[in-house]
Short mmCIF file of C-alpha atoms in Angstrom, two decimals:
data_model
loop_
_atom_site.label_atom_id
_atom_site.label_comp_id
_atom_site.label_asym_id
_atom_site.label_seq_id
_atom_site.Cartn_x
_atom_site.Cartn_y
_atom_site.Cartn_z
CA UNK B 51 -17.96 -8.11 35.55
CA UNK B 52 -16.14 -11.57 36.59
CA UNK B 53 -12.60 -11.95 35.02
CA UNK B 54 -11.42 -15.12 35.47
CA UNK B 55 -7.79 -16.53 34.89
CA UNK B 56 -7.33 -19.30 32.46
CA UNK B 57 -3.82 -20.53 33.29
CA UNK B 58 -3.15 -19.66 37.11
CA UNK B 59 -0.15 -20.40 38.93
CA UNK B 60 2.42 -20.53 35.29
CA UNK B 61 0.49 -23.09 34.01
CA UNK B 62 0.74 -21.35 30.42
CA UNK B 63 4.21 -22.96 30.17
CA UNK B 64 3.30 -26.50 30.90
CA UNK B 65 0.85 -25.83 28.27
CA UNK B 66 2.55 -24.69 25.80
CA UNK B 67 5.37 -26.80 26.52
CA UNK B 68 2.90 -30.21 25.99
CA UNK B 69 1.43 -28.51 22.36
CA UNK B 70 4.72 -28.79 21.23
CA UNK B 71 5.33 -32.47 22.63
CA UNK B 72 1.61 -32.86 20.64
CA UNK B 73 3.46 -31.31 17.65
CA UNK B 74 6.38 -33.29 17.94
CA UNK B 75 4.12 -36.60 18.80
CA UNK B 76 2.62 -35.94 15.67
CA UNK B 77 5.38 -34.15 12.94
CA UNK B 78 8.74 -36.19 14.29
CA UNK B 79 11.74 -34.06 13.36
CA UNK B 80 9.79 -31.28 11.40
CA UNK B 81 11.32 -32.17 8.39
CA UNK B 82 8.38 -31.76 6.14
CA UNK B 83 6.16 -29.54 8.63
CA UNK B 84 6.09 -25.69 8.91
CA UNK B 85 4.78 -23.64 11.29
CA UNK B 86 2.79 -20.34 10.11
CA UNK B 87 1.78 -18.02 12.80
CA UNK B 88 -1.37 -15.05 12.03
CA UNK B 89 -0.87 -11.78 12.51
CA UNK B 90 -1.48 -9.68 14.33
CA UNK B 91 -1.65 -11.05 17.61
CA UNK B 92 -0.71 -15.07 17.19
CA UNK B 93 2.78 -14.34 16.36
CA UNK B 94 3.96 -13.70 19.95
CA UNK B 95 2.74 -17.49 20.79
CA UNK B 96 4.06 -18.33 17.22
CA UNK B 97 7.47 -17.34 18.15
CA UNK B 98 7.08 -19.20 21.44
CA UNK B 99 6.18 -22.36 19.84
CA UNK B 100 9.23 -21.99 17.39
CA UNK B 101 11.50 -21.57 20.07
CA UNK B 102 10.18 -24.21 22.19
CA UNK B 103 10.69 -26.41 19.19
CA UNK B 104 13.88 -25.53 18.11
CA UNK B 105 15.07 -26.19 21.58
CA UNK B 106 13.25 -29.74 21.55
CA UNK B 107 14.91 -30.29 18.66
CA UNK B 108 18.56 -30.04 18.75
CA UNK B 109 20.61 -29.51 15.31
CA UNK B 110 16.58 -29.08 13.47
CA UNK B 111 15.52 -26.18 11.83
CA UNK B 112 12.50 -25.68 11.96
CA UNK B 113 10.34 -23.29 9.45
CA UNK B 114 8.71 -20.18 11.37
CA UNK B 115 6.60 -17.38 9.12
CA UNK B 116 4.00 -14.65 9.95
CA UNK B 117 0.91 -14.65 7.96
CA UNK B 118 -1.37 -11.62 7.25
CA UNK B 119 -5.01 -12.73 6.20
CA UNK B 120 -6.19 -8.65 5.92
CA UNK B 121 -6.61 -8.45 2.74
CA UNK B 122 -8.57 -12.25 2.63
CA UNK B 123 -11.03 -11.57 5.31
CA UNK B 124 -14.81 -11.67 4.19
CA UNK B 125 -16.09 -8.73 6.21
CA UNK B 126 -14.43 -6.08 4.32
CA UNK B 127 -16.67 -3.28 3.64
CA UNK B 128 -18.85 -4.60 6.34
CA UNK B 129 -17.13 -2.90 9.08
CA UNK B 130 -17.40 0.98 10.41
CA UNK B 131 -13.29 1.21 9.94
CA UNK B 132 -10.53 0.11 7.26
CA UNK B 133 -8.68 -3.11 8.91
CA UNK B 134 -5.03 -2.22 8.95
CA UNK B 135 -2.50 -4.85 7.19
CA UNK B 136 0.42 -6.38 8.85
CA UNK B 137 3.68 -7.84 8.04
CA UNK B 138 3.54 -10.96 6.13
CA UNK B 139 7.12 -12.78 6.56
CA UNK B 140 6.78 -16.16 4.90
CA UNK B 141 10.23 -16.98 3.24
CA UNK B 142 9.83 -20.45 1.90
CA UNK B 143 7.03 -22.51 -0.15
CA UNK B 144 4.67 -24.23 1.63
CA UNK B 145 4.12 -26.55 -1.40
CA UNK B 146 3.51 -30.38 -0.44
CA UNK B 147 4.41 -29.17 3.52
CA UNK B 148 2.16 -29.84 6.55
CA UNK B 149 1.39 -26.55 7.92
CA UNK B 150 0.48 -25.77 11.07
CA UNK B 151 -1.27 -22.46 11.31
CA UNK B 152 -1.05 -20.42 14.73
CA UNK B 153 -3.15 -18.56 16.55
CA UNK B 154 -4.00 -17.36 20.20
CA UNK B 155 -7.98 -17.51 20.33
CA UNK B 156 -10.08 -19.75 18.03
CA UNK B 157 -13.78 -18.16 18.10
CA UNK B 158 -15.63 -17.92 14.53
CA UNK B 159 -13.50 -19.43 12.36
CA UNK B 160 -13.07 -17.12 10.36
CA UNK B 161 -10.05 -15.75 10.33
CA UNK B 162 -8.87 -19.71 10.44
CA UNK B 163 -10.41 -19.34 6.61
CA UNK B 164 -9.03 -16.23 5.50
CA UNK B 165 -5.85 -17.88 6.56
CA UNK B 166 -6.39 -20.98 4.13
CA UNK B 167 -7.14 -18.60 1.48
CA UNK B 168 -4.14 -16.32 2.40
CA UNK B 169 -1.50 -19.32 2.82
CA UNK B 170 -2.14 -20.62 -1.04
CA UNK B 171 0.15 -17.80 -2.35
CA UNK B 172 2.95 -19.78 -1.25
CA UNK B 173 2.03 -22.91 -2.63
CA UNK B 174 -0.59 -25.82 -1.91
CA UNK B 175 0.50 -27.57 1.63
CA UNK B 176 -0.05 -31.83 1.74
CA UNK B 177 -2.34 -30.84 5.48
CA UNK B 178 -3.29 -28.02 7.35
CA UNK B 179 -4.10 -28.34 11.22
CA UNK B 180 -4.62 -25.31 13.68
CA UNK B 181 -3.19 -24.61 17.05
CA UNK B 182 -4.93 -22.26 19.17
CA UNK B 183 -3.84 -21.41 22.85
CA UNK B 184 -8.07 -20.83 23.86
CA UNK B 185 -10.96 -22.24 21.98
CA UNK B 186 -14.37 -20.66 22.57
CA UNK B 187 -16.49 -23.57 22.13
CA UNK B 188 -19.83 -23.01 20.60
CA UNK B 189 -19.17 -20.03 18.92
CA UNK B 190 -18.19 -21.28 15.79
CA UNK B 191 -19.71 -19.88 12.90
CA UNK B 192 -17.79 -21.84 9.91
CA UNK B 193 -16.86 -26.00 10.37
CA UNK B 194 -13.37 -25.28 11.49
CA UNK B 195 -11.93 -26.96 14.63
CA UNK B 196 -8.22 -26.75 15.88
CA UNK B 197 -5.99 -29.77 16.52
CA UNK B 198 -3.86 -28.66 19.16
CA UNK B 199 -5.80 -26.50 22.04
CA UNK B 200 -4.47 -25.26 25.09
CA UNK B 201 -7.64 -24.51 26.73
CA UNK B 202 -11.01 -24.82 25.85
CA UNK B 203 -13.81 -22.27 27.11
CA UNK B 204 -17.30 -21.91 27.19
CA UNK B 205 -18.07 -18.97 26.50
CA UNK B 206 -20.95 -16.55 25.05
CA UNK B 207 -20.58 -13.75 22.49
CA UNK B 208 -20.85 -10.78 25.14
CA UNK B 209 -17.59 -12.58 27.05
CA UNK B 210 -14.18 -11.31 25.92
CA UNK B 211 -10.88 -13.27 26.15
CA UNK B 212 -7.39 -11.81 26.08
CA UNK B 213 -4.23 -12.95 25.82
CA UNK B 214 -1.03 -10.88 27.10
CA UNK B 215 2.05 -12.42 26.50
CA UNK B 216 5.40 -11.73 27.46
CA UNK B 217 6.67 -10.60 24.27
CA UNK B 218 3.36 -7.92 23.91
CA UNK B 219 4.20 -6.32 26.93
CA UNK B 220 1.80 -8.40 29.31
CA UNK B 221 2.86 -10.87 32.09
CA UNK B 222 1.46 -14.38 29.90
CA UNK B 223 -1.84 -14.13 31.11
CA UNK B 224 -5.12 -14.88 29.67
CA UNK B 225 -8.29 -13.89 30.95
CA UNK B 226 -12.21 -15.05 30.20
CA UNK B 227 -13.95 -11.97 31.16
CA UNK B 228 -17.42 -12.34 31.25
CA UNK B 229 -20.29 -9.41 31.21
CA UNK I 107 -11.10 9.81 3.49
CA UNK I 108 -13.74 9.31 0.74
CA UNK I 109 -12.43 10.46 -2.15
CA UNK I 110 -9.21 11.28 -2.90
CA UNK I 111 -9.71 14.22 -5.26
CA UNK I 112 -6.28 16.02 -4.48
CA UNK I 113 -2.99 15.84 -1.86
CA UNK I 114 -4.61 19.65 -0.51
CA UNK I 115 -7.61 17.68 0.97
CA UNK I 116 -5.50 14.69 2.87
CA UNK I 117 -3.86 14.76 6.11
CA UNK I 118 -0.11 13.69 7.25
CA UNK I 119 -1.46 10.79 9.02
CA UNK I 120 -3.71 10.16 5.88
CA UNK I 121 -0.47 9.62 3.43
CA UNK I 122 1.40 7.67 6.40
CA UNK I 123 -1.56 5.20 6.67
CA UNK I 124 -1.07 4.99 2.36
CA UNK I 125 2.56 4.35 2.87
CA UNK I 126 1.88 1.90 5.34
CA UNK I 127 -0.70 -0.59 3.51
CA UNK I 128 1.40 0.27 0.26
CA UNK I 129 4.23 -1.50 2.54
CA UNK I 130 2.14 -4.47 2.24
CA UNK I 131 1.09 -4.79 -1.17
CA UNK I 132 4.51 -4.40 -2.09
CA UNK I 133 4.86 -7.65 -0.54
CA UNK I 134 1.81 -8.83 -2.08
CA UNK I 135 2.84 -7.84 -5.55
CA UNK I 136 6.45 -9.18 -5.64
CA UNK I 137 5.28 -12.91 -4.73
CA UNK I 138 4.38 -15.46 -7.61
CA UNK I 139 0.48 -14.95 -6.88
CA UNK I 140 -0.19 -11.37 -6.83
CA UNK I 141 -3.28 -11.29 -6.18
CA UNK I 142 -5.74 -10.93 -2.76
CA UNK I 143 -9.57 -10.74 -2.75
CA UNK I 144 -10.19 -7.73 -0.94
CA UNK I 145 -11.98 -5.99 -3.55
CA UNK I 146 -13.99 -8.74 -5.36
CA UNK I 147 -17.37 -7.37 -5.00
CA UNK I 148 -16.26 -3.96 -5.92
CA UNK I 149 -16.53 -2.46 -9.45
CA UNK I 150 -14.39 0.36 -10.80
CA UNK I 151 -14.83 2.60 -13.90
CA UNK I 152 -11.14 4.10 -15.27
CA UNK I 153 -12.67 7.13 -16.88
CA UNK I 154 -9.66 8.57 -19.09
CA UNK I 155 -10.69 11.86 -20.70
CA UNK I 156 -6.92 12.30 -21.39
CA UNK I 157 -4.35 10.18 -22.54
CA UNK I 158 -2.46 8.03 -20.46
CA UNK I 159 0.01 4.44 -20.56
CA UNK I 160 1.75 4.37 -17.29
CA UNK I 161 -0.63 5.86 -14.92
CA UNK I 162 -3.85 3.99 -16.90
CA UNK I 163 -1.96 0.63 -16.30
CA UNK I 164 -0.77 0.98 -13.22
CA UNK I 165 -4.38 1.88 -11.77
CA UNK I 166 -5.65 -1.22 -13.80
CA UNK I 167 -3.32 -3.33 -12.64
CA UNK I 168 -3.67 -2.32 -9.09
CA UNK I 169 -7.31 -3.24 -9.24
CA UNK I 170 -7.32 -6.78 -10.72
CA UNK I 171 -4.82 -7.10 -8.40
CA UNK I 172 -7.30 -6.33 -5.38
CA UNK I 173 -9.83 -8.47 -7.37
CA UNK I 174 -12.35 -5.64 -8.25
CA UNK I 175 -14.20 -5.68 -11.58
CA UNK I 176 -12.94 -2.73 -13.96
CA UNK I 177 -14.18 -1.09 -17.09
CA UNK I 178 -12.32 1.26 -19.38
CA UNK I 179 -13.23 4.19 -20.97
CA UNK I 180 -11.15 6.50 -23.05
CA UNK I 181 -12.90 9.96 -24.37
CA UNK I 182 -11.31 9.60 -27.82
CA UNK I 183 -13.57 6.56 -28.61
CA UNK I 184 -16.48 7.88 -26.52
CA UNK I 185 -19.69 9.67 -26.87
CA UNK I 186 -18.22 12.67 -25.53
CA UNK I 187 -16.80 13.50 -29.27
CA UNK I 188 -20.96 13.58 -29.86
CA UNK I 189 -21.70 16.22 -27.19
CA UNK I 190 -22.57 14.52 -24.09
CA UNK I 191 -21.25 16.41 -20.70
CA UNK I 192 -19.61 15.11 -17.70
CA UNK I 193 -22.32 14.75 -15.57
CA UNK I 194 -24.17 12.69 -17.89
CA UNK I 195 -21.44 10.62 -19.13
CA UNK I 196 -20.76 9.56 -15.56
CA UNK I 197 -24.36 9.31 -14.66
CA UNK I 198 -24.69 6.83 -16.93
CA UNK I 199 -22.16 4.85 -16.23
CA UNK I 200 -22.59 4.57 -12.59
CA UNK I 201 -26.43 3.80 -13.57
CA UNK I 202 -24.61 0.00 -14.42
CA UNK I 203 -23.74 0.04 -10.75
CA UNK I 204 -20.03 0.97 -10.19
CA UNK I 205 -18.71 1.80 -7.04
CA UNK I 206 -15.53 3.62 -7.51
CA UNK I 207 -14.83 6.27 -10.22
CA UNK I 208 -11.44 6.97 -11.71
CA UNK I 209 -11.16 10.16 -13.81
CA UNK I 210 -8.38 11.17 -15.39
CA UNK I 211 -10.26 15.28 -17.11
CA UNK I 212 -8.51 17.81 -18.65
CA UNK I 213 -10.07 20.65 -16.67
CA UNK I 214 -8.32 21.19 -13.24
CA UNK I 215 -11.34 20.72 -10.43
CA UNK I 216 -13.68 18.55 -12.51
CA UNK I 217 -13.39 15.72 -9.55
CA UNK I 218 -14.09 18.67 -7.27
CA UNK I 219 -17.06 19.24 -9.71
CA UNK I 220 -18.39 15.43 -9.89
CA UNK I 221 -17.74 14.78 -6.09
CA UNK I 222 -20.93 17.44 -5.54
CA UNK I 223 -22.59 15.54 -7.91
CA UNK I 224 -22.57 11.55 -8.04
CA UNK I 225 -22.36 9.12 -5.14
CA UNK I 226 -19.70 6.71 -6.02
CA UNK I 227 -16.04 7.29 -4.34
CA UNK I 228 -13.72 9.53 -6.81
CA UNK I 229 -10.03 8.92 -7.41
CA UNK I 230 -8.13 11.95 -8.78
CA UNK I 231 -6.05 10.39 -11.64
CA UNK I 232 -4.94 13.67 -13.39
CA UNK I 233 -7.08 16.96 -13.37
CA UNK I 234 -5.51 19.10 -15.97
CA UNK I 235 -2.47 21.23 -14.75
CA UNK I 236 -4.04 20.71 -11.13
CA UNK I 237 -3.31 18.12 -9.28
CA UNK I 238 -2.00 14.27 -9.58
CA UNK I 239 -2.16 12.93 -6.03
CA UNK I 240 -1.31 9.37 -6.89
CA UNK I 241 2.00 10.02 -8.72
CA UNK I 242 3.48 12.70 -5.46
CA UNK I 243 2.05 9.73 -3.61
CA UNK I 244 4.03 7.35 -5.55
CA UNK I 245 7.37 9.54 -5.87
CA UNK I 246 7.24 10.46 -1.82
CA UNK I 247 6.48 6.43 -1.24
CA UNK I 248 9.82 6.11 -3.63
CA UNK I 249 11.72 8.65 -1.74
CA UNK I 250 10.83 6.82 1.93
CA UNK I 251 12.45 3.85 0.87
CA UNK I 252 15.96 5.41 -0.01
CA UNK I 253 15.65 8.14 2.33
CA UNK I 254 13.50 6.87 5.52
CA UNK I 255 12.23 9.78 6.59
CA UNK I 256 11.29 13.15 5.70
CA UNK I 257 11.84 15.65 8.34
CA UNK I 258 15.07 18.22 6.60
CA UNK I 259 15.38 16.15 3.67
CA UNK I 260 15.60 18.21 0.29
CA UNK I 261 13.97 18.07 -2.53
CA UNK I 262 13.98 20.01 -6.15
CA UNK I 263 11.41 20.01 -8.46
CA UNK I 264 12.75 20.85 -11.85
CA UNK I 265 11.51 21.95 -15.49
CA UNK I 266 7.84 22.55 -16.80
CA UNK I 267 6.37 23.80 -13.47
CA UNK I 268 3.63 26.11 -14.14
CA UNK I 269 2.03 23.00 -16.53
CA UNK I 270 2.19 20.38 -14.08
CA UNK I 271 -0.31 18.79 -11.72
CA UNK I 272 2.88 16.37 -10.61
CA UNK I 273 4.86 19.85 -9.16
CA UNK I 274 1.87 20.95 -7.17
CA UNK I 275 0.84 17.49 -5.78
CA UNK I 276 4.26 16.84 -4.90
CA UNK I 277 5.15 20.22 -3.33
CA UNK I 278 2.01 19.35 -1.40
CA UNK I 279 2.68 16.02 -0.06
CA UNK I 280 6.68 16.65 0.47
CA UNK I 281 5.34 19.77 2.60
CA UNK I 282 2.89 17.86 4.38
CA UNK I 283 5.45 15.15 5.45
CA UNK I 284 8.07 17.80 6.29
CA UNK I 285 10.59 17.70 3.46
CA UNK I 286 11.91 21.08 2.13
CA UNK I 287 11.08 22.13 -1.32
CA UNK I 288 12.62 23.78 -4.41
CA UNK I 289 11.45 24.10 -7.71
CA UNK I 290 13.84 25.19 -10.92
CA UNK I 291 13.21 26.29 -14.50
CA UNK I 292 13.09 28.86 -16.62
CA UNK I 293 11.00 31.99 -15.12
CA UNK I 294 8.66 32.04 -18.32
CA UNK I 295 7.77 28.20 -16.54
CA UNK I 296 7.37 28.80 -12.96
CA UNK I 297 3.94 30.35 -11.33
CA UNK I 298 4.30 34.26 -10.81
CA UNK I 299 3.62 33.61 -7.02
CA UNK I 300 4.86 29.81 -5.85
CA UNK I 301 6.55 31.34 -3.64
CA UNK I 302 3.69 31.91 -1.38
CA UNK I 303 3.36 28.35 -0.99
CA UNK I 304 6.22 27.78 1.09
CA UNK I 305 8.53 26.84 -1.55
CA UNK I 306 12.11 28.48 -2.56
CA UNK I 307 12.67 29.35 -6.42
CA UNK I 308 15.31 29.06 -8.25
CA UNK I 309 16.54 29.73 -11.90
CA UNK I 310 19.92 27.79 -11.30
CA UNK I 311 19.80 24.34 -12.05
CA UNK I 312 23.90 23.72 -11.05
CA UNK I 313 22.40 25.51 -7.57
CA UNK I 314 19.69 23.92 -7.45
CA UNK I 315 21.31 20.24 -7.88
CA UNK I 316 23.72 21.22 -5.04
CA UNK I 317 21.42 21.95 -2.72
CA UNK I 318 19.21 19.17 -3.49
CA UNK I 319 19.12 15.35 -1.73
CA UNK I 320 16.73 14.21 -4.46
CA UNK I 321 15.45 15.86 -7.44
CA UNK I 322 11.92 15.10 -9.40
CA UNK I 323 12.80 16.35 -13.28
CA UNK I 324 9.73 17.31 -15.14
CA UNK I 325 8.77 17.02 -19.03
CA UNK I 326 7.77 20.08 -21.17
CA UNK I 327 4.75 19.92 -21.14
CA UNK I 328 4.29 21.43 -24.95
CA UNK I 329 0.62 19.85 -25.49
CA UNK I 330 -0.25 22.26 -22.87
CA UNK I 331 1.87 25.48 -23.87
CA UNK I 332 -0.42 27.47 -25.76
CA UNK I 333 2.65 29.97 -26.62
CA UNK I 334 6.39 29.44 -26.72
CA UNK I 335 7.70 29.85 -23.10
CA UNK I 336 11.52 29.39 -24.32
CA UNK I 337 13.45 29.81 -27.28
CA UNK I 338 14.28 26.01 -28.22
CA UNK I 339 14.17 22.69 -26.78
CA UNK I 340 17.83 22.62 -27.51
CA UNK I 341 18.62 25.83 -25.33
CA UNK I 342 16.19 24.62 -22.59
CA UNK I 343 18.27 21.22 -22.69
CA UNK I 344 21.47 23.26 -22.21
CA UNK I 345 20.11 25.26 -19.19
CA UNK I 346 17.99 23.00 -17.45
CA UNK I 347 18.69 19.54 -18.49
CA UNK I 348 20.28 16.82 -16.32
CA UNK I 349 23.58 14.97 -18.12
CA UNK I 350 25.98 13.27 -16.55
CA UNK I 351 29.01 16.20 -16.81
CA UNK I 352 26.92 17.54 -14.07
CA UNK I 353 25.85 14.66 -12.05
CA UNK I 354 29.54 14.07 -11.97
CA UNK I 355 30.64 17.60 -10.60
CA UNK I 356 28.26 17.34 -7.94
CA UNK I 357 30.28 14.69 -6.37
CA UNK I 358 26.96 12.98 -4.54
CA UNK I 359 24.87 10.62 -4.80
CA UNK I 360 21.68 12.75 -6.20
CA UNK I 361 18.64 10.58 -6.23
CA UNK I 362 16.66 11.48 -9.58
CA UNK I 363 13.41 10.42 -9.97
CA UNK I 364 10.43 11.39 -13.03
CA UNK I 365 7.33 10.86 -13.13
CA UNK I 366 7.30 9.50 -17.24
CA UNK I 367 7.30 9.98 -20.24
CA UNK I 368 10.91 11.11 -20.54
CA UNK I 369 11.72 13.03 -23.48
CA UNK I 370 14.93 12.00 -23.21
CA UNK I 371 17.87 14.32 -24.08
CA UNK I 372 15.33 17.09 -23.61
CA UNK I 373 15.04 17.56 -19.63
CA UNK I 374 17.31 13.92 -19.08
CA UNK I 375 19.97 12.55 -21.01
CA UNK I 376 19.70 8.47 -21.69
CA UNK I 377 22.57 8.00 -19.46
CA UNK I 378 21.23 9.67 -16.49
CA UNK I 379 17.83 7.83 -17.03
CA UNK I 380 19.46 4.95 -17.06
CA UNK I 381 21.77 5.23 -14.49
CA UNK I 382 22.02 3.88 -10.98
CA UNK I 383 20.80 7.24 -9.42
CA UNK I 384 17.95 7.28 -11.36
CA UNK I 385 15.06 5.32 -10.04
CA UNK I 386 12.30 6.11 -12.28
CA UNK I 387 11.42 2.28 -12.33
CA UNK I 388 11.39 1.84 -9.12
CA UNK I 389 8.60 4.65 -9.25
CA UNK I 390 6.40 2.63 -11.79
CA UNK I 391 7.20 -0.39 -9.25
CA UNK I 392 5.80 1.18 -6.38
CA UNK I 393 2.59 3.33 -8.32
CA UNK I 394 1.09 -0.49 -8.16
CA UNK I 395 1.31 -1.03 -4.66
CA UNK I 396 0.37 2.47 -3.74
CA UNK I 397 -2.78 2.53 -6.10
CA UNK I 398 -3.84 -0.63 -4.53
CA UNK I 399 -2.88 0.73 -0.80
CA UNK I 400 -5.54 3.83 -2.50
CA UNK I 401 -7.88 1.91 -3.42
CA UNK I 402 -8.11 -0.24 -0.37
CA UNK I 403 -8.22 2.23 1.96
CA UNK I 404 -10.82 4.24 0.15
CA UNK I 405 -13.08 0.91 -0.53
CA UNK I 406 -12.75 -0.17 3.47
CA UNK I 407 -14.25 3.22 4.28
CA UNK I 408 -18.07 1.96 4.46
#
């Protein structure tokens, strides 16, 4: 078993500190963006992001909620065990807002769609583009790509990446371990 | 969890997981699109061999609201007035290819009965003067939000005991999560030997009230009471009915919940039921979002 480290030496920060100069590059002052972050386990990099922001951009504010797709995923009933819910905590209208959805690994896609599905109760957003601090290249099973990518990975299916952040009670590492 | 036929046959950790996905559809159901796909290639049958408003609703609603397909059936407009039996009546149905079954039967055990007997998942919605695990769920769910937790806290069950499935599912449940119970009423109306369930009795409702953080009033039950079990409704009223002369001498604030219909100035008075104590809406509110948190976990279960 090989584990390999995907952002040695704090390199996570200078990452995540250029995705938001991307965001910022791209949305100016925020003023008509909004940034959604998926439970359960993109809302520690979420929060990041939103702080990093709001420090970027003095006297801003810039719109942070937690999305839940659970109940929107397509392999209900397909699994051996009920998928528990999490908190949704989306207190404004995403209606006519670019949204930027969140997330720490993009692999299938498909939680990137049960997010589009989940996100219309709170209105229909002008764009959507996805963030996502490791893509597994390849290993896409729906046409969804991310716009803003920390890393990207080759990776097969029997390979496992994890992310421990801070905030999760890990050191902000994320490892590629491979079988 | 496969079925849920009855509080008896769930866990602690079972309700807590309930409360906890209920958490989440109340979200779900107090935004302006109340609706999530989870269920839509599931099809339920709401088999109601006894009538019903708020509990045949709420189940209804809880299932468009996951998206499922639902039929209705009510007895009194059935082929069960021409003979047919259980079995066959739900045979047949479930030969158009439902997945999900809830029953609503007179006779206490018939889901007991049919879980021996047909494949599809079973939802206890009412089994005579058995058990009605959805409501205790619904009034405990209630009682978590004002309350928090469970361990100590005190709650009285009061009227029509020995007639109602929502007394024994909620002494249950309240046991289960570590709440004390008491129920009150007249002795011709409580169970010769409730005691041996682990609950106090008491024929004092001033007592009773005292003692009590929340209390669950209960309707006569007279469509049940094959013989009179008290005088009058008027001299029940004056013994074991809740008005505000007492709420007031209490001096607390007494959380009153009931589980509908009221019969009110029978076991309530209007200005109880109305007041801010009283949150017997707040009950229907959250029998949505706990039938869907039901139905969702029993569904997932492949």
């Amino acid at each position: 078993m090989k584990k390999l480290d995907l952002f040695p030496d704090g390199k996570l920060d200078v990452t995540l500190l250029r995705l938001c100069h991307q965001l910022l590059e791209n949305y100016g002052d925020f003023e008509d963006t909004v940034l959604l972050a998926l439970q359960p386990r993109g809302v520690y990099l979420g929060r990041r992001i939103s702080q990093l922001l709001t420090a970027l951009l003095p006297g801003k504010t810039v719109l942070y909620g937690e999305l839940d797709v659970t109940f929107f995923r397509d392999d209900f009933r397909r699994r051996d065990s009920v998928l528990e819910p999490n908190k949704t905590q989306v207190d404004f209208l995403i209606e006519n807002k670019n949204v930027i959805l969140i997330d720490d690994v993009l692999y299938t896609g498909r939680t990137t769609r049960a997010a589009m599905d989940a996100m219309l109760a709170f209105g229909r957003p002008k764009s959507v583009e996805l963030l996502a601090l490791v893509d597994r290249r390849h290993q896409r099973e729906l046409p969804i790509e991310g716009s803003f990518i920390g890393i990207t990975v080759d990776t097969l299916d029997t390979d496992h990446v994890t992310v421990e952040l801070r905030e999760a009670g890990g050191e902000d590492k994320v490892f590629l371990t491979e079988k | 969890m496969r079925h849920l036929l009855g509080i008896k046959y769930i866990s602690e950790s079972d309700i807590h997981s309930i409360f906890q996905t209920a958490d989440n559809f109340k979200d779900v159901i107090n935004r302006p699109i109340k609706k999530v796909p989870s269920l839509r290639d599931t099809t339920i049958a709401n088999l109601f061999f006894e009538n019903s408003t708020r509990t045949r609703i709420s189940f209804e609603l809880a299932e468009k609201r996951l998206s499922a397909d639902v039929v209705n059936f009510s007895a009194s407009s059935s082929s069960v007035k021409k003979g047919e039996t259980l079995l066959d009546t739900v045979n047949n149905i479930l030969a158009m290819k439902v997945d999900m079954v809830v029953m609503r039967h007179p006779n206490p055990g018939a889901h007991v009965f049919l879980s021996k007997h047909i494949d599809a998942q079973i939802i206890n919605a009412g089994d005579g003067t058995h058990e009605h695990p959805t409501q205790a769920l619904l009034d405990c769910f209630s009682l978590r939000e004002k309350f928090g937790e469970f361990k100590g806290l005190k709650v009285a069950i009061v009227g029509d005991i020995t007639h109602s499935r929502v007394a024994l599912s909620n002494i249950f449940a309240l046991q289960k999560l570590g709440a004390k119970v008491r129920v009150c009423g007249p002795p011709t109306l409580i169970p010769k030997h409730i005691g041996s369930l682990g609950v106090e009795v008491s024929y004092d409702l001033k007592d009773t009230l005292r003692w009590a953080d929340a209390v669950n009033m209960l309707r006569i039950q007279l469509e049940r009471q094959d013989i009179a079990y008290f005088p009058s409704l008027r001299e029940y009223s004056q013994l074991y009915g809740l008005d505000k002369e007492i709420l007031d001498s209490l001096k607390k604030d007494l959380v009153i919940l009931h589980p509908g219909p009221i019969n009110r100035g029978v076991e309530i008075t209007s200005e109880v039921a109305d007041s801010e104590q009283a949150i017997i809406l707040d009950q229907v509110e959250n029998g949505v979002a706990v039938r869907m948190a039901v139905l969702y976990l029993l569904a997932g279960a492949k």
